[in-house]
Short mmCIF file of C-alpha atoms and ligand atoms in Angstrom, two decimals:
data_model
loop_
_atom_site.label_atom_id
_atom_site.label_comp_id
_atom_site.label_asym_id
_atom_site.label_seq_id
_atom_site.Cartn_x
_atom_site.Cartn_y
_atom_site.Cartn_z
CA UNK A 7 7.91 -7.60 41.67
CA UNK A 8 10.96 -7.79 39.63
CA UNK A 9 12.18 -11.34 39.58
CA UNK A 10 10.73 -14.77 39.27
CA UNK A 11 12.53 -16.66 42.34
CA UNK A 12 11.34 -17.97 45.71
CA UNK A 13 11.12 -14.25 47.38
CA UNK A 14 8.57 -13.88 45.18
CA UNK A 15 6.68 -16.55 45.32
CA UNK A 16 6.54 -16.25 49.22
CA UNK A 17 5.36 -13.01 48.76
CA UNK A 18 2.61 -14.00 46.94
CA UNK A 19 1.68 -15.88 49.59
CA UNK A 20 1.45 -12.71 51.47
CA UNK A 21 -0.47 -11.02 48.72
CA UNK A 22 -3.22 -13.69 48.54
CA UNK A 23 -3.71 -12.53 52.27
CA UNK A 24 -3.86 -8.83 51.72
CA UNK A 25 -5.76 -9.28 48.68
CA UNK A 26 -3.04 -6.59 46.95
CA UNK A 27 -2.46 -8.62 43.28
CA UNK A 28 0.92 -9.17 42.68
CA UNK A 29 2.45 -9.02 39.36
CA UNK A 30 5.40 -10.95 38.43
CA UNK A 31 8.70 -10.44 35.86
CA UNK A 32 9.62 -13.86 35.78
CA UNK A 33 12.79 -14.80 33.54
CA UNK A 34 10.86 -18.04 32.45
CA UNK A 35 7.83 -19.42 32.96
CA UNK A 36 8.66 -22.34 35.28
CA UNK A 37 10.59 -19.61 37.43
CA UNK A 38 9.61 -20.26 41.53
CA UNK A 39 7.22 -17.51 41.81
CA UNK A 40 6.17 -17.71 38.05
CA UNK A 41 4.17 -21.04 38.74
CA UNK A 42 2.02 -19.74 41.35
CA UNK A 43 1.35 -16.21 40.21
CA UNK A 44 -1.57 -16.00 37.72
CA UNK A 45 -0.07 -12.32 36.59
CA UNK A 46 3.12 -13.15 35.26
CA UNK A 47 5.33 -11.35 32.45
CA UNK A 48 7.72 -13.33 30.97
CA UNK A 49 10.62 -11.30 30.00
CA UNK A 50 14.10 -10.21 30.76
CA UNK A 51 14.79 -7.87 33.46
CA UNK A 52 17.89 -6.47 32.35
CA UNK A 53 15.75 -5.28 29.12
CA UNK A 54 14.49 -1.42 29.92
CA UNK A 55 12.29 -2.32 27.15
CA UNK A 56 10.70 -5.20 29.54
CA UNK A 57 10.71 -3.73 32.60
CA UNK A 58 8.50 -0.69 31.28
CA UNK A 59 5.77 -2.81 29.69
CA UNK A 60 6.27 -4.98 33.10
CA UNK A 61 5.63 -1.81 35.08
CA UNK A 62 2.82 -0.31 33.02
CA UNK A 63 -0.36 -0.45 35.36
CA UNK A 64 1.77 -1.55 38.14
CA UNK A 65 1.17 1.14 41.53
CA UNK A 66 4.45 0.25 42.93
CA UNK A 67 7.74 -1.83 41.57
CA UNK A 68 9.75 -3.43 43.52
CA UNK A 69 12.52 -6.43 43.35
CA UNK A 70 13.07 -10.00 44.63
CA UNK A 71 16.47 -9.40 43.73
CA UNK A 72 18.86 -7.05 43.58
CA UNK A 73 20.19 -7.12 39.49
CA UNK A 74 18.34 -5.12 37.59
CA UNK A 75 20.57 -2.49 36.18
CA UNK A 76 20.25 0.81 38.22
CA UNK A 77 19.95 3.05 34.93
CA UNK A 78 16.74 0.92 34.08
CA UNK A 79 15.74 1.82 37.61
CA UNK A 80 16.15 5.60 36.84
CA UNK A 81 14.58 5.23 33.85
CA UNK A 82 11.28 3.76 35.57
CA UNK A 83 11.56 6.54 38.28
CA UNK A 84 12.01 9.32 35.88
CA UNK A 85 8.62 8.49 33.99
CA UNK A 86 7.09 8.25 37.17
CA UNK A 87 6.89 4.80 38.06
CA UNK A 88 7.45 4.41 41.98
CA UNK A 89 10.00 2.17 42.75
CA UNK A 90 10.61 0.93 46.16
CA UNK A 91 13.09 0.44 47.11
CA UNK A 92 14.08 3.44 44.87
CA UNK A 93 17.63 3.20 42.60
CA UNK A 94 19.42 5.37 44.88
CA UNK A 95 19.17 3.39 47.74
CA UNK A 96 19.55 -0.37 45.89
CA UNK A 97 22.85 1.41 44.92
CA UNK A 98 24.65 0.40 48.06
CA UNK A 99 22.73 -3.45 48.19
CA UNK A 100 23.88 -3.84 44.20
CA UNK A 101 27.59 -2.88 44.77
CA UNK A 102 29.80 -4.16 47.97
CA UNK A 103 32.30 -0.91 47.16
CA UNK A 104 29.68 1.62 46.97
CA UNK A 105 28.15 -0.07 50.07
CA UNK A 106 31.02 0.45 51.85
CA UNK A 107 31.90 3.26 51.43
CA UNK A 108 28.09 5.00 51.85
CA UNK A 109 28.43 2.96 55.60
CA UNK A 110 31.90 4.41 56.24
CA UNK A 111 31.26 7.75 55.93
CA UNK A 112 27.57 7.15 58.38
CA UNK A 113 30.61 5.96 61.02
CA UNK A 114 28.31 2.63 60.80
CA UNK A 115 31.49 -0.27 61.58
CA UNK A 116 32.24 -2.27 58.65
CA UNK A 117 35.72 -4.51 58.10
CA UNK A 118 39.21 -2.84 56.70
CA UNK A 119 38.30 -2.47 52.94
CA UNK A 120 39.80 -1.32 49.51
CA UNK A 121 39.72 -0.77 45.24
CA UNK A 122 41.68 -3.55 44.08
CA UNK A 123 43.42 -1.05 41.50
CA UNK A 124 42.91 -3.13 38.07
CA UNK A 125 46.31 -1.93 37.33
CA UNK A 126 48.20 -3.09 39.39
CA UNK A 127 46.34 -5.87 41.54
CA UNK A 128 48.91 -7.89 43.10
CA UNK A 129 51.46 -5.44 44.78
CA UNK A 130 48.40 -3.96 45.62
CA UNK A 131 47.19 -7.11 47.33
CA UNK A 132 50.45 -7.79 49.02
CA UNK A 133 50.54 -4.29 50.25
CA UNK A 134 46.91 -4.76 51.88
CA UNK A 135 47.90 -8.16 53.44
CA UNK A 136 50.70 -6.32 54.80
CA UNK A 137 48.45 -4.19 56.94
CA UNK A 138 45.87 -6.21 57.49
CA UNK A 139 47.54 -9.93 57.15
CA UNK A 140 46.83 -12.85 55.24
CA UNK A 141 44.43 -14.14 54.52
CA UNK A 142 42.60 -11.37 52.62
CA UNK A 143 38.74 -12.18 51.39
CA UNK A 144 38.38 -10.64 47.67
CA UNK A 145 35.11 -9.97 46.44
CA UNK A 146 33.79 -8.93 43.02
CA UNK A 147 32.34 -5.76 43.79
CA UNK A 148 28.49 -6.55 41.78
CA UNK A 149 26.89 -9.75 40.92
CA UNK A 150 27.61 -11.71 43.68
CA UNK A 151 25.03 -13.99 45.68
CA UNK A 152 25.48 -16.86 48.47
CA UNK A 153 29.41 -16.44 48.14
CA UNK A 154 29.39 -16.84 44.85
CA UNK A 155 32.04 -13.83 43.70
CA UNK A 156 33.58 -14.17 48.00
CA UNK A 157 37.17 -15.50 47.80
CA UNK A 158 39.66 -16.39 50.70
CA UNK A 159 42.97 -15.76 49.40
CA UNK A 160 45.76 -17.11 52.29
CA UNK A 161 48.79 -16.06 49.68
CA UNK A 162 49.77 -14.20 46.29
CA UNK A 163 50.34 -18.02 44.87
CA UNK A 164 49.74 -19.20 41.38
CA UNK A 165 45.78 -20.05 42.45
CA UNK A 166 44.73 -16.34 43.50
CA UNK A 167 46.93 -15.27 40.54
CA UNK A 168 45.00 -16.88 38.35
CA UNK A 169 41.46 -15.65 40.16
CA UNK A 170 42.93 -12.19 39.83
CA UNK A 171 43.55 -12.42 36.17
CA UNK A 172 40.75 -14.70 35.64
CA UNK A 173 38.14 -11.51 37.16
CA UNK A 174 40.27 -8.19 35.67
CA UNK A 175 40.19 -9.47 32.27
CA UNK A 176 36.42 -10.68 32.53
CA UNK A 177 35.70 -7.32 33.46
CA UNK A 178 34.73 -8.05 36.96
CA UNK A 179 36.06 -5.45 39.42
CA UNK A 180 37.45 -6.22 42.75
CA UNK A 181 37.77 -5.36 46.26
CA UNK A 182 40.12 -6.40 49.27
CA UNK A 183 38.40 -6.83 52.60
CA UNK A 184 40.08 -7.74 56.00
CA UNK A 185 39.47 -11.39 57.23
CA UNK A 186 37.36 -10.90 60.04
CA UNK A 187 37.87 -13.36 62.80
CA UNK A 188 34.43 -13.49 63.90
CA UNK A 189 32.70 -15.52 66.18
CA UNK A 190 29.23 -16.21 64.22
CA UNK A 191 27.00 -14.01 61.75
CA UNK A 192 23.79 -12.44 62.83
CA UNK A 193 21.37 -10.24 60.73
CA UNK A 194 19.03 -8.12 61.51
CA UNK A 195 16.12 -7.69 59.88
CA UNK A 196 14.14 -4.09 59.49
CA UNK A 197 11.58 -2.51 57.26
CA UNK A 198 10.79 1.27 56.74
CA UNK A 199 7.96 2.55 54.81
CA UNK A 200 7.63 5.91 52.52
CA UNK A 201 6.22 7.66 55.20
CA UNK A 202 8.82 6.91 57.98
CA UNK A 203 7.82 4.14 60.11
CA UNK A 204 10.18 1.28 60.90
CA UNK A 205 10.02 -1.75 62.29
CA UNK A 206 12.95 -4.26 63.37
CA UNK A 207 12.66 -7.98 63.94
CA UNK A 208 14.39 -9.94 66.46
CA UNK A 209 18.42 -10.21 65.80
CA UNK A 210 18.78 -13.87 64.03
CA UNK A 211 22.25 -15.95 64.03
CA UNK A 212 22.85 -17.48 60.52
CA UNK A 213 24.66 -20.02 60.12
CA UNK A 214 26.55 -20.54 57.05
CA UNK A 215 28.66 -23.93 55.07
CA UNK A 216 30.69 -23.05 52.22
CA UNK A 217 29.21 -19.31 51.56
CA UNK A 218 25.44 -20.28 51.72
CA UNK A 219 23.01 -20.02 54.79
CA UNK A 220 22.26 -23.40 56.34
CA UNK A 221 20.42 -22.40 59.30
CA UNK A 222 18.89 -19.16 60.56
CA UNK A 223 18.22 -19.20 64.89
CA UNK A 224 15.67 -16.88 65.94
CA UNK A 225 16.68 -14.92 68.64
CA UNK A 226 20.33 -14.89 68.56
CA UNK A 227 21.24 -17.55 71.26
CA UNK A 228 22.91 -15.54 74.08
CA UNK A 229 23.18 -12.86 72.16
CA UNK A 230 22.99 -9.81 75.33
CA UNK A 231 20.18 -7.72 75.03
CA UNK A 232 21.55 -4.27 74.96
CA UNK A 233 24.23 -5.78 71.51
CA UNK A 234 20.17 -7.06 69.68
CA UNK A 235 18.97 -3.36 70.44
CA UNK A 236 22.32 -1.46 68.70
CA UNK A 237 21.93 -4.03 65.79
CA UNK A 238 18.43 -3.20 65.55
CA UNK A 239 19.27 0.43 66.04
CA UNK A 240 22.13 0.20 63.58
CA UNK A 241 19.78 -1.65 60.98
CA UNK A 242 16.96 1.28 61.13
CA UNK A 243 19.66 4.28 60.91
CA UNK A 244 21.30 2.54 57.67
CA UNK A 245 17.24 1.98 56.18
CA UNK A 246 16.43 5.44 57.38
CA UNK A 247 20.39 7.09 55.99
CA UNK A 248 19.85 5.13 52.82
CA UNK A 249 16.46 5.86 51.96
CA UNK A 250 15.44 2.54 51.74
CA UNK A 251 12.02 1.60 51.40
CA UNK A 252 11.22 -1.91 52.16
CA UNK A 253 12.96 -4.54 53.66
CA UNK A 254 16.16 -4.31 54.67
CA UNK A 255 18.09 -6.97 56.02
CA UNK A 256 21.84 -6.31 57.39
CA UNK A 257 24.27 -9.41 57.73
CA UNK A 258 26.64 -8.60 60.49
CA UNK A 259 29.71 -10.00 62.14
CA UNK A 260 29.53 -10.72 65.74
CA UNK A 261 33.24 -10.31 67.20
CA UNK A 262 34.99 -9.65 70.54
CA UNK A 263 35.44 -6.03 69.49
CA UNK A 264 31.54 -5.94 68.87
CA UNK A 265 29.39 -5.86 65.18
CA UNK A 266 30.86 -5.35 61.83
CA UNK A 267 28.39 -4.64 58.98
CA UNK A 268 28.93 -7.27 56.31
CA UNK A 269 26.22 -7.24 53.54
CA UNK A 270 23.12 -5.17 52.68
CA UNK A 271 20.26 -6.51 50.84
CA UNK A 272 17.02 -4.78 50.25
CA UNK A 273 13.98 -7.11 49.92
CA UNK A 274 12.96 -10.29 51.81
CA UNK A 275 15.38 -12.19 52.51
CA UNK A 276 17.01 -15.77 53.84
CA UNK A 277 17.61 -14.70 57.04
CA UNK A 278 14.16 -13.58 57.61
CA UNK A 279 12.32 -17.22 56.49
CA UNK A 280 11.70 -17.46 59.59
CA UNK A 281 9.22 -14.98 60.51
CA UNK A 282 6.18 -16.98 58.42
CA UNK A 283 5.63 -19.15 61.35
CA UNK A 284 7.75 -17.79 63.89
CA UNK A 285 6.71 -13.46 63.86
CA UNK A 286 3.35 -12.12 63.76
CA UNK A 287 3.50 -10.58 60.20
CA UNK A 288 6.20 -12.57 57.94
CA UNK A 289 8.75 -10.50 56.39
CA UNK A 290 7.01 -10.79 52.91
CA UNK A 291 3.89 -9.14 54.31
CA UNK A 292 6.38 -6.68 55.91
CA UNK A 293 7.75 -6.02 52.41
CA UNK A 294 4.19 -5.59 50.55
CA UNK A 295 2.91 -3.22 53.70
CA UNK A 296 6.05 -0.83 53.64
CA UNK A 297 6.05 -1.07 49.68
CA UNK A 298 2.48 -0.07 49.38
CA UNK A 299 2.86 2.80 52.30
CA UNK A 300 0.79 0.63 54.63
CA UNK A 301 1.49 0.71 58.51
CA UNK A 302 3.68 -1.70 59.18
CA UNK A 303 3.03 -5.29 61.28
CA UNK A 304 3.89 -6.57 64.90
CA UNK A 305 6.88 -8.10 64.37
CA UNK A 306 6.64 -9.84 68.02
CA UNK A 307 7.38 -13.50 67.74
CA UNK A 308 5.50 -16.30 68.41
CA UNK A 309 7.33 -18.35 69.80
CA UNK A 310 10.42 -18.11 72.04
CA UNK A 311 12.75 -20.24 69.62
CA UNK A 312 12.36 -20.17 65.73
CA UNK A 313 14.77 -22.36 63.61
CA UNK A 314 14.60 -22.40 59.61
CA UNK A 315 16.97 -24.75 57.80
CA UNK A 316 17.00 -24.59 54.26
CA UNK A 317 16.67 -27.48 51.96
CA UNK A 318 19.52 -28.30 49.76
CA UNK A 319 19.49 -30.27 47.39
CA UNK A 320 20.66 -33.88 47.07
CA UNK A 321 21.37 -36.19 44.95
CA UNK A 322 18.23 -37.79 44.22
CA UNK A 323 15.72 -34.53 43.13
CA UNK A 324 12.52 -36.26 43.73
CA UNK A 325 11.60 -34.34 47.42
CA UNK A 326 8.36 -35.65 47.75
CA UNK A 327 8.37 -38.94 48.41
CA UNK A 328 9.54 -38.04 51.74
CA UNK A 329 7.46 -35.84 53.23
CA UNK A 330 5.95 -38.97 54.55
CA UNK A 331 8.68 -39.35 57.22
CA UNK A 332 9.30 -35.85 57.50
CA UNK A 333 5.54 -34.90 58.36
CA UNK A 334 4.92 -38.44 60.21
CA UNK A 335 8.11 -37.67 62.13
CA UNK A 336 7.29 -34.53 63.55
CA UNK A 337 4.09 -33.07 62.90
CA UNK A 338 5.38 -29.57 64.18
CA UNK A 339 7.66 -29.32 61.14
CA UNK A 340 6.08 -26.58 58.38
CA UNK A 341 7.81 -27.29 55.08
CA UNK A 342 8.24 -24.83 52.09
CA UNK A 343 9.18 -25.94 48.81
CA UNK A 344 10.13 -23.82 46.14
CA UNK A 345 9.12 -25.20 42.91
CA UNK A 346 12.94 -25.26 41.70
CA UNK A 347 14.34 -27.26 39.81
CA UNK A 348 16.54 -29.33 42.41
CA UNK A 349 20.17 -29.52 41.99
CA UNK A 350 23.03 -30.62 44.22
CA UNK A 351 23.56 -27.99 47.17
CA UNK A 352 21.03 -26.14 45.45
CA UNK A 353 18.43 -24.02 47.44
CA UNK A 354 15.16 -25.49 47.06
CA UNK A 355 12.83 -25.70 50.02
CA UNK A 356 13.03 -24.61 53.93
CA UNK A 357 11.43 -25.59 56.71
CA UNK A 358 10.45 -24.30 60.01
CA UNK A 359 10.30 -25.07 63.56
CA UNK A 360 8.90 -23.47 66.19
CA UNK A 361 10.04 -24.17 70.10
CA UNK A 362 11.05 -23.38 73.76
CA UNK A 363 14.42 -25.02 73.89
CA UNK A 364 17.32 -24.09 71.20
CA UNK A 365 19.14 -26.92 70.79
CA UNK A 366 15.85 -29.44 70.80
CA UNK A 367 14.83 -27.00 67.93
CA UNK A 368 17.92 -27.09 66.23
CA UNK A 369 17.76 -30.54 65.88
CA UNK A 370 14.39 -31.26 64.70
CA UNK A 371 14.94 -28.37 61.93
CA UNK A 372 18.20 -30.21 61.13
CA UNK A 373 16.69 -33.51 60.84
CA UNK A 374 13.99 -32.73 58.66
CA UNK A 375 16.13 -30.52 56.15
CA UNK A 376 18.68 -33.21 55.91
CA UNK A 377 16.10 -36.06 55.61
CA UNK A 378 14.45 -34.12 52.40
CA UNK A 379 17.44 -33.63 51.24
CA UNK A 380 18.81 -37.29 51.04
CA UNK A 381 16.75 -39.50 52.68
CA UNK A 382 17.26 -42.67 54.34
CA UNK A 383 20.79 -42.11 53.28
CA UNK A 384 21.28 -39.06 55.39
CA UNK A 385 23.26 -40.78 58.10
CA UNK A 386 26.03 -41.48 56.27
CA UNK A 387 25.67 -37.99 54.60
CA UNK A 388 25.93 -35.84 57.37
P1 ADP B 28 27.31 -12.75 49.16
O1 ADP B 28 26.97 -11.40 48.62
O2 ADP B 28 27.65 -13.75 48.11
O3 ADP B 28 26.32 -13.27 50.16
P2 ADP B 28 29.05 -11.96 51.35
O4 ADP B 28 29.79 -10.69 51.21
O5 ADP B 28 27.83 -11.95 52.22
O6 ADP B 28 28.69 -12.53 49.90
O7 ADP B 28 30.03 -13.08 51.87
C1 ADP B 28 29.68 -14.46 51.93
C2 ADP B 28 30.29 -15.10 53.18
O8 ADP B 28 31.72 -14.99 53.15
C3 ADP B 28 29.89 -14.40 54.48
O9 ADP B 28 28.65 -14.87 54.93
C4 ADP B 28 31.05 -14.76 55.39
O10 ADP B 28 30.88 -16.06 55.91
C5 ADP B 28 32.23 -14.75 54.45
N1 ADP B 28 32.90 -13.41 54.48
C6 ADP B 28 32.56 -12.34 53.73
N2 ADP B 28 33.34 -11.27 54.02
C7 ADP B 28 34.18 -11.67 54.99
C8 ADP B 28 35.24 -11.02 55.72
N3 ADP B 28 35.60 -9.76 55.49
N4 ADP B 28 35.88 -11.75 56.66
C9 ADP B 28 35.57 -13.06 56.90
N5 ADP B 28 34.60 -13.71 56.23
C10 ADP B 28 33.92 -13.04 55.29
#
C-alpha cells in the first residue's frame, strides 16, 4: 500500500487477520501505518524511482491515498505491476474536473459544474453565478482533502479576488460548482473485485464541521429504503463504469430533488470507519479481499445503529490519560487511535459505538470523542 497514514494502518489490522503481509510506502518512519507495519519502505511516493523498488516483489499495489502521480501509476502498470485500483480509474478520484465530467456523460447526477478559464476567471465567475446564483463553491481541481482546496465564494469581492489570483498564479487550476442546498451528506460505500463481484454497504449520513467529517451514522436515519438501494445501485454502476477495483466510496448530496454525486474516492475511507465494529467484514478487509481477487465479505451489519466520531484534536495532545473516563464511562465505547502526531482539529483517533436507538448512540459517540479530545474541559468546549 502506497501511503503511510491511518488507512493503512487499519488495514493492517485487516492483514494480520488474513495473514496476506502488507507492505508499506510510508513518507517517514513515524507515519500512522509506518509504526505498526514491520515491512515498511521509507521513501517518497511521488518518486517513480521509489515506487518501483516499493513495488518490486509486491503481488498487488494499491493506495491509502489518492496522490501519487498517475504517470508513475502507468509506469508501474506498463512493467507489469498490478495496480488496483488501476491509473485509469484513480483518474476520476485524483481530479474533481475529470470526475465530473466521466459521471456526466454515465447520466450519473452530479451539481451544475465548470473550467474556471485561467484567462479570464472572474467574468467567468460572475457569468456562472449568474446562472446558477451566488454563492458559487470553487474547488482546486487536484490535491484537495477534508475541504482543504473547497471554497464558498458569496461575491466577486476583494477576498475571492485574491483566492483567485492567489490559486492561478500558484498553478492550481480551478473549477466552479453550483451551491447545492442540500439537506445532509450520505455516502455510500461499495467494493468490486477484478473478477466482477460487488458488494455495497449500508448508505451512511456524514456529518461534516468546517469541511471535515465529524460523525458518520450507520444506516442513514430515515433515509427511505428504495433512495439507500439507488445510492447503492448508483455506487456499483460508477465502480463497475469506472473500472475500479477496490473500494469505492461515493459522497453524495441528499436534496429535495433527490442525490447529487459529490466526491469519489477509491480506497478505505472515513465514511466507512464504521464497519470494524459495526459490518461483518470492515471495509479494510473489503479492500485487501477485492485487491487480492478474493470473494468479497458479508457486509450485513451488526448492529442496527453504528455511530463513529472521529477524534480531533485538542489542545492538550496527551490522549491517553483519558481513556480512563472514556473506557470507565462506557465500556461499549471501542477507541482507535492513530499514532499521529496530535494537532488542533487534527484527525487523530475515532471511536465507535454500536446500538439500537440513534440518538442514545449519537450521544455516547459524541461524548467520548469530545472527552478525548479536551477533557474535563469539554463542557465549556462544545
Ligand atoms: P474534499 O475533496 O476536500 O473532501 P469536497 O469536494 O468533498 O472536498 O467538499 C468538501 C465539503 O464542502 C463537502 O463535504 C460539502 O460539505 C461542501 N461542498 C462541496 N461541494 C459543494 C457544493 N457544490 N455545494 C455545497 N457544498 C459543497
Amino acid at each position: 500500500m502506497a501511503g503511510g497514514g491511518q488507512l493503512a494502518r487499519m488495514t493492517q489490522q485487516a492483514a494480520i487477520g488474513l495473514g496476506v503481509s502488507l507492505r508499506v510506502l510510508a513518507g517517514a518512519p513515524d507515519e500512522s501505518a509506518a509504526k505498526v507495519v514491520s515491512d515498511v519502505r521509507v521513501g517518497d511516493d511521488r518518486s517513480l524511482d521509489d515506487l518501483v523498488s516499493f513495488a518490486d516483489g509486491c503481488d498487488v499495489v494499491t493506495f491509502d491515498h489518492e496522490h501519487v502521480p498517475g504517470p508513475h501509476i502507468q509506469k508501474l502498470e506498463g512493467s507489469g505491476v498490478p495496480c488496483r485500483p488501476g491509473s485509469a480509474a484513480l483518474a476520476h478520484a485524483q481530479d474533481k474536473l475529470v470526475m465530473r465530467e466521466r459521471l456526466s456523460e454515465l447520466g450519473v447526477p452530479c451539481p451544475a459544474y465548470a473550467h474556471v478559464p485561467p484567462s479570464a476567471p472572474l467574468a467567468f465567475l460572475e457569468a456562472f453565478a449568474g446562472e446558477h446564483g451566488w454563492p458559487v463553491v470553487l474547488k482546486a481541481t487536484r490535491g484537495g482533502y477534508d475541504g482543504k482546496g473547497v471554497w464558498i465564494i458569496g461575491d466577486l469581492g476583494r477576498e475571492a479576488r485574491d483566492l483567485v489570483q492567489r490559486m492561478l498564479s500558484g498553478g492550481v487550476d480551478l473549477m466552479a460548482e453550483r451551491h447545492v442546498p442540500f439537506g445532509r451528506e450520505l455516502a455510500a460505500v461499495v467494493a468490486r473485485s477484478p473478477y466482477g463481484q460487488g458488494a455495497a454497504y449500508p448508505i451512511v449520513e456524514t456529518v461534516q464541521e468546517g469541511g471535515i467529517c465529524t460523525e458518520v451514522i450507520s444506516p442513514a436515519p430515515g433515509l427511505p429504503g428504495d433512495v439507500a438501494a439507488e445510492a447503492q445501485r448508483l455506487a456499483l454502476t460508477i465502480a463497475a463504469e469506472l473500472g475500479v477495483v477496490g473500494l469505492l466510496a461515493v459522497e453524495l448530496f441528499e436534496t429535495g430533488d433527490g442525490l447529487l454525486v459529490n466526491e469519489l474516492a477509491m480506497r478505505p475511507h472515513n465514511s466507512g470507519h464504521w464497519t470494524i465494529e459495526g459490518a461483518r467484514t470492515s471495509q479494510f478487509e473489503q479492500h485487501l479481499r477485492a485487491v487480492l481477487d478474493l470473494p468479497l465479505g458479508s457486509t450485513d451489519p451488526t448492529a442496527p445503529v453504528t455511530v463513529m466520531a472521529n477524534v480531533l484534536g485538542g489542545d492538550d495532545p496527551d490522549v491517553y490519560p483519558r481513556y480512563i473516563h472514556v473506557m470507565a464511562h462506557d465500556p461499549g465505547v471501542k477507541v482507535h487511535m492513530y499514532g499521529k502526531e496530535s494537532r488542533p482539529g487534527r484527525k487523530i483517533g475515532h471511536v465507535t459505538v454500536l446500538g439500537d436507538d440513534v440518538a442514545d448512540v449519537r450521544a455516547r459517540a459524541r461524548h467520548a470523542a469530545d472527552y478525548l479530545r479536551w477533557g474535563p474541559e469539554m463542557k465549556e468546549r462544545t
